[in-house]
């Protein structure tokens, strides 16, 4: 598996890995600022993560999806690491998931990996910044 940073043009090829409403938001509001990472095997795109810059040094995940047959194999973590790295390079320190019930699986994964700070609900600190928001 290899995570691959996608530009907006290449993102169109994998838009089926996110919700239509998220795709509409990306194309209408975030085309210039969205950061996206695809998880690829040798013959299939197994997942997609989308995030956008927010305020106060934070970014927000719009969508994180891994095909069912590739779940619990590290694909999601690899995509999160890649997006975190992209935003860290831009000077961002915190990330968040929307407070939707469908985001629960992602939050459970982040709690398990100690990336989600339980004192802040949905916020995640980048690995070296845990003390910055505890």
Short mmCIF file of the C-alpha atoms (twelve columns), coordinates in Angstrom:
data_MODEL
# 
_entry.id   MODEL 
# 
loop_
_atom_site.group_PDB 
_atom_site.id 
_atom_site.type_symbol 
_atom_site.label_atom_id 
_atom_site.label_alt_id 
_atom_site.label_comp_id 
_atom_site.label_asym_id 
_atom_site.label_seq_id 
_atom_site.Cartn_x 
_atom_site.Cartn_y 
_atom_site.Cartn_z 
_atom_site.pdbx_PDB_model_num 
ATOM 1   C CA . UNK A 1   0.000   0.000  0.000   1 
ATOM 2   C CA . UNK A 2   1.189   3.468  -0.763  1 
ATOM 3   C CA . UNK A 3   -0.470  6.754  0.157   1 
ATOM 4   C CA . UNK A 4   -0.479  9.209  -2.732  1 
ATOM 5   C CA . UNK A 5   -1.092  12.947 -2.483  1 
ATOM 6   C CA . UNK A 6   -3.576  13.892 -5.181  1 
ATOM 7   C CA . UNK A 7   -3.957  17.214 -6.921  1 
ATOM 8   C CA . UNK A 8   -7.420  18.486 -7.730  1 
ATOM 9   C CA . UNK A 9   -7.320  17.196 -11.323 1 
ATOM 10  C CA . UNK A 10  -6.461  13.623 -10.256 1 
ATOM 11  C CA . UNK A 11  -8.965  13.790 -7.408  1 
ATOM 12  C CA . UNK A 12  -11.777 13.673 -9.953  1 
ATOM 13  C CA . UNK A 13  -10.809 10.082 -10.805 1 
ATOM 14  C CA . UNK A 14  -11.542 8.852  -7.271  1 
ATOM 15  C CA . UNK A 15  -14.539 10.993 -6.340  1 
ATOM 16  C CA . UNK A 16  -16.631 7.813  -6.074  1 
ATOM 17  C CA . UNK A 17  -14.836 7.177  -2.751  1 
ATOM 18  C CA . UNK A 18  -16.613 10.061 -1.006  1 
ATOM 19  C CA . UNK A 19  -20.190 11.205 -0.565  1 
ATOM 20  C CA . UNK A 20  -21.796 13.228 -3.376  1 
ATOM 21  C CA . UNK A 21  -22.461 16.072 -0.920  1 
ATOM 22  C CA . UNK A 22  -18.778 16.168 0.060   1 
ATOM 23  C CA . UNK A 23  -17.751 16.167 -3.602  1 
ATOM 24  C CA . UNK A 24  -20.119 19.078 -4.264  1 
ATOM 25  C CA . UNK A 25  -18.639 21.027 -1.345  1 
ATOM 26  C CA . UNK A 26  -15.112 20.339 -2.572  1 
ATOM 27  C CA . UNK A 27  -15.833 21.462 -6.130  1 
ATOM 28  C CA . UNK A 28  -17.889 24.501 -5.193  1 
ATOM 29  C CA . UNK A 29  -16.015 25.828 -2.145  1 
ATOM 30  C CA . UNK A 30  -12.663 24.112 -1.615  1 
ATOM 31  C CA . UNK A 31  -11.191 23.306 -5.048  1 
ATOM 32  C CA . UNK A 32  -8.157  25.513 -4.424  1 
ATOM 33  C CA . UNK A 33  -7.523  24.457 -0.814  1 
ATOM 34  C CA . UNK A 34  -8.549  20.800 -0.454  1 
ATOM 35  C CA . UNK A 35  -5.815  18.328 0.430   1 
ATOM 36  C CA . UNK A 36  -6.434  14.750 -0.624  1 
ATOM 37  C CA . UNK A 37  -4.662  11.441 -0.194  1 
ATOM 38  C CA . UNK A 38  -5.503  8.165  -1.888  1 
ATOM 39  C CA . UNK A 39  -4.422  4.771  -0.564  1 
ATOM 40  C CA . UNK A 40  -3.393  2.605  -3.482  1 
ATOM 41  C CA . UNK A 41  -2.416  -0.996 -3.973  1 
ATOM 42  C CA . UNK A 42  -0.865  -2.198 -7.210  1 
ATOM 43  C CA . UNK A 43  -4.255  -2.492 -8.905  1 
ATOM 44  C CA . UNK A 44  -6.911  -0.596 -6.911  1 
ATOM 45  C CA . UNK A 45  -7.488  2.687  -5.114  1 
ATOM 46  C CA . UNK A 46  -8.448  1.404  -1.679  1 
ATOM 47  C CA . UNK A 47  -9.265  4.643  0.108   1 
ATOM 48  C CA . UNK A 48  -9.517  8.405  0.037   1 
ATOM 49  C CA . UNK A 49  -9.107  11.118 2.674   1 
ATOM 50  C CA . UNK A 50  -10.096 14.755 2.115   1 
ATOM 51  C CA . UNK A 51  -9.365  17.704 4.389   1 
ATOM 52  C CA . UNK A 52  -9.495  21.482 4.148   1 
ATOM 53  C CA . UNK A 53  -7.825  24.320 6.040   1 
ATOM 54  C CA . UNK A 54  -9.814  25.965 8.779   1 
ATOM 55  C CA . UNK A 55  -9.211  28.787 11.192  1 
ATOM 56  C CA . UNK A 56  -6.803  29.223 14.096  1 
ATOM 57  C CA . UNK A 57  -4.232  26.754 12.777  1 
ATOM 58  C CA . UNK A 58  -6.768  23.928 12.425  1 
ATOM 59  C CA . UNK A 59  -7.853  21.766 9.515   1 
ATOM 60  C CA . UNK A 60  -11.003 19.682 9.075   1 
ATOM 61  C CA . UNK A 61  -11.376 16.225 7.598   1 
ATOM 62  C CA . UNK A 62  -14.293 16.227 5.177   1 
ATOM 63  C CA . UNK A 63  -14.153 12.539 4.382   1 
ATOM 64  C CA . UNK A 64  -12.065 9.474  5.187   1 
ATOM 65  C CA . UNK A 65  -13.069 6.262  3.443   1 
ATOM 66  C CA . UNK A 66  -11.424 2.857  3.032   1 
ATOM 67  C CA . UNK A 67  -12.951 0.053  0.967   1 
ATOM 68  C CA . UNK A 68  -14.357 -2.611 3.330   1 
ATOM 69  C CA . UNK A 69  -11.906 -5.331 2.277   1 
ATOM 70  C CA . UNK A 70  -8.954  -3.093 3.218   1 
ATOM 71  C CA . UNK A 71  -10.179 -1.855 6.602   1 
ATOM 72  C CA . UNK A 72  -8.161  -2.548 9.751   1 
ATOM 73  C CA . UNK A 73  -4.998  -2.979 7.670   1 
ATOM 74  C CA . UNK A 74  -3.400  0.448  8.156   1 
ATOM 75  C CA . UNK A 75  -4.729  2.156  5.023   1 
ATOM 76  C CA . UNK A 76  -6.709  4.755  6.991   1 
ATOM 77  C CA . UNK A 77  -3.808  5.499  9.316   1 
ATOM 78  C CA . UNK A 78  -1.454  5.944  6.375   1 
ATOM 79  C CA . UNK A 79  -3.820  8.421  4.746   1 
ATOM 80  C CA . UNK A 80  -4.254  10.360 8.005   1 
ATOM 81  C CA . UNK A 81  -0.474  10.496 8.453   1 
ATOM 82  C CA . UNK A 82  -0.036  11.821 4.914   1 
ATOM 83  C CA . UNK A 83  -2.687  14.540 5.294   1 
ATOM 84  C CA . UNK A 84  -1.332  15.517 8.708   1 
ATOM 85  C CA . UNK A 85  2.098   15.859 7.108   1 
ATOM 86  C CA . UNK A 86  0.698   18.066 4.358   1 
ATOM 87  C CA . UNK A 87  -0.968  20.386 6.855   1 
ATOM 88  C CA . UNK A 88  2.022   20.376 9.213   1 
ATOM 89  C CA . UNK A 89  4.116   21.582 6.267   1 
ATOM 90  C CA . UNK A 90  1.664   24.469 5.887   1 
ATOM 91  C CA . UNK A 91  1.925   25.387 9.579   1 
ATOM 92  C CA . UNK A 92  -1.309  23.800 10.858  1 
ATOM 93  C CA . UNK A 93  -1.328  22.124 14.283  1 
ATOM 94  C CA . UNK A 94  -4.781  20.628 14.919  1 
ATOM 95  C CA . UNK A 95  -7.303  18.672 12.910  1 
ATOM 96  C CA . UNK A 96  -10.954 17.839 13.503  1 
ATOM 97  C CA . UNK A 97  -13.669 15.524 12.292  1 
ATOM 98  C CA . UNK A 98  -17.216 16.794 11.786  1 
ATOM 99  C CA . UNK A 99  -19.516 15.825 14.662  1 
ATOM 100 C CA . UNK A 100 -21.626 13.389 12.644  1 
ATOM 101 C CA . UNK A 101 -22.615 9.869  13.739  1 
ATOM 102 C CA . UNK A 102 -20.949 8.337  10.672  1 
ATOM 103 C CA . UNK A 103 -17.625 9.768  11.841  1 
ATOM 104 C CA . UNK A 104 -17.707 7.536  14.954  1 
ATOM 105 C CA . UNK A 105 -15.550 4.796  13.397  1 
ATOM 106 C CA . UNK A 106 -12.869 7.335  12.536  1 
ATOM 107 C CA . UNK A 107 -12.968 8.753  16.040  1 
ATOM 108 C CA . UNK A 108 -12.687 5.249  17.527  1 
ATOM 109 C CA . UNK A 109 -9.600  4.620  15.375  1 
ATOM 110 C CA . UNK A 110 -8.043  7.909  16.462  1 
ATOM 111 C CA . UNK A 111 -8.726  7.225  20.151  1 
ATOM 112 C CA . UNK A 112 -7.083  3.827  19.750  1 
ATOM 113 C CA . UNK A 113 -4.013  5.476  18.197  1 
ATOM 114 C CA . UNK A 114 -4.015  8.291  20.800  1 
ATOM 115 C CA . UNK A 115 -4.498  10.893 18.089  1 
ATOM 116 C CA . UNK A 116 -7.844  12.109 19.387  1 
ATOM 117 C CA . UNK A 117 -7.785  14.146 22.526  1 
ATOM 118 C CA . UNK A 118 -10.815 13.120 24.635  1 
ATOM 119 C CA . UNK A 119 -10.832 16.493 26.393  1 
ATOM 120 C CA . UNK A 120 -11.651 18.243 23.104  1 
ATOM 121 C CA . UNK A 121 -14.093 15.794 21.483  1 
ATOM 122 C CA . UNK A 122 -13.275 15.825 17.787  1 
ATOM 123 C CA . UNK A 123 -9.863  17.520 17.743  1 
ATOM 124 C CA . UNK A 124 -6.755  15.599 16.898  1 
ATOM 125 C CA . UNK A 125 -3.288  16.845 17.565  1 
ATOM 126 C CA . UNK A 126 -0.515  16.055 15.190  1 
ATOM 127 C CA . UNK A 127 1.747   13.443 16.779  1 
ATOM 128 C CA . UNK A 128 4.382   15.872 18.097  1 
ATOM 129 C CA . UNK A 129 1.884   18.469 19.309  1 
ATOM 130 C CA . UNK A 130 -0.102  16.472 21.874  1 
ATOM 131 C CA . UNK A 131 0.794   18.859 24.697  1 
ATOM 132 C CA . UNK A 132 -0.326  21.871 22.642  1 
ATOM 133 C CA . UNK A 133 -4.023  21.113 23.122  1 
ATOM 134 C CA . UNK A 134 -4.312  18.921 26.208  1 
# 
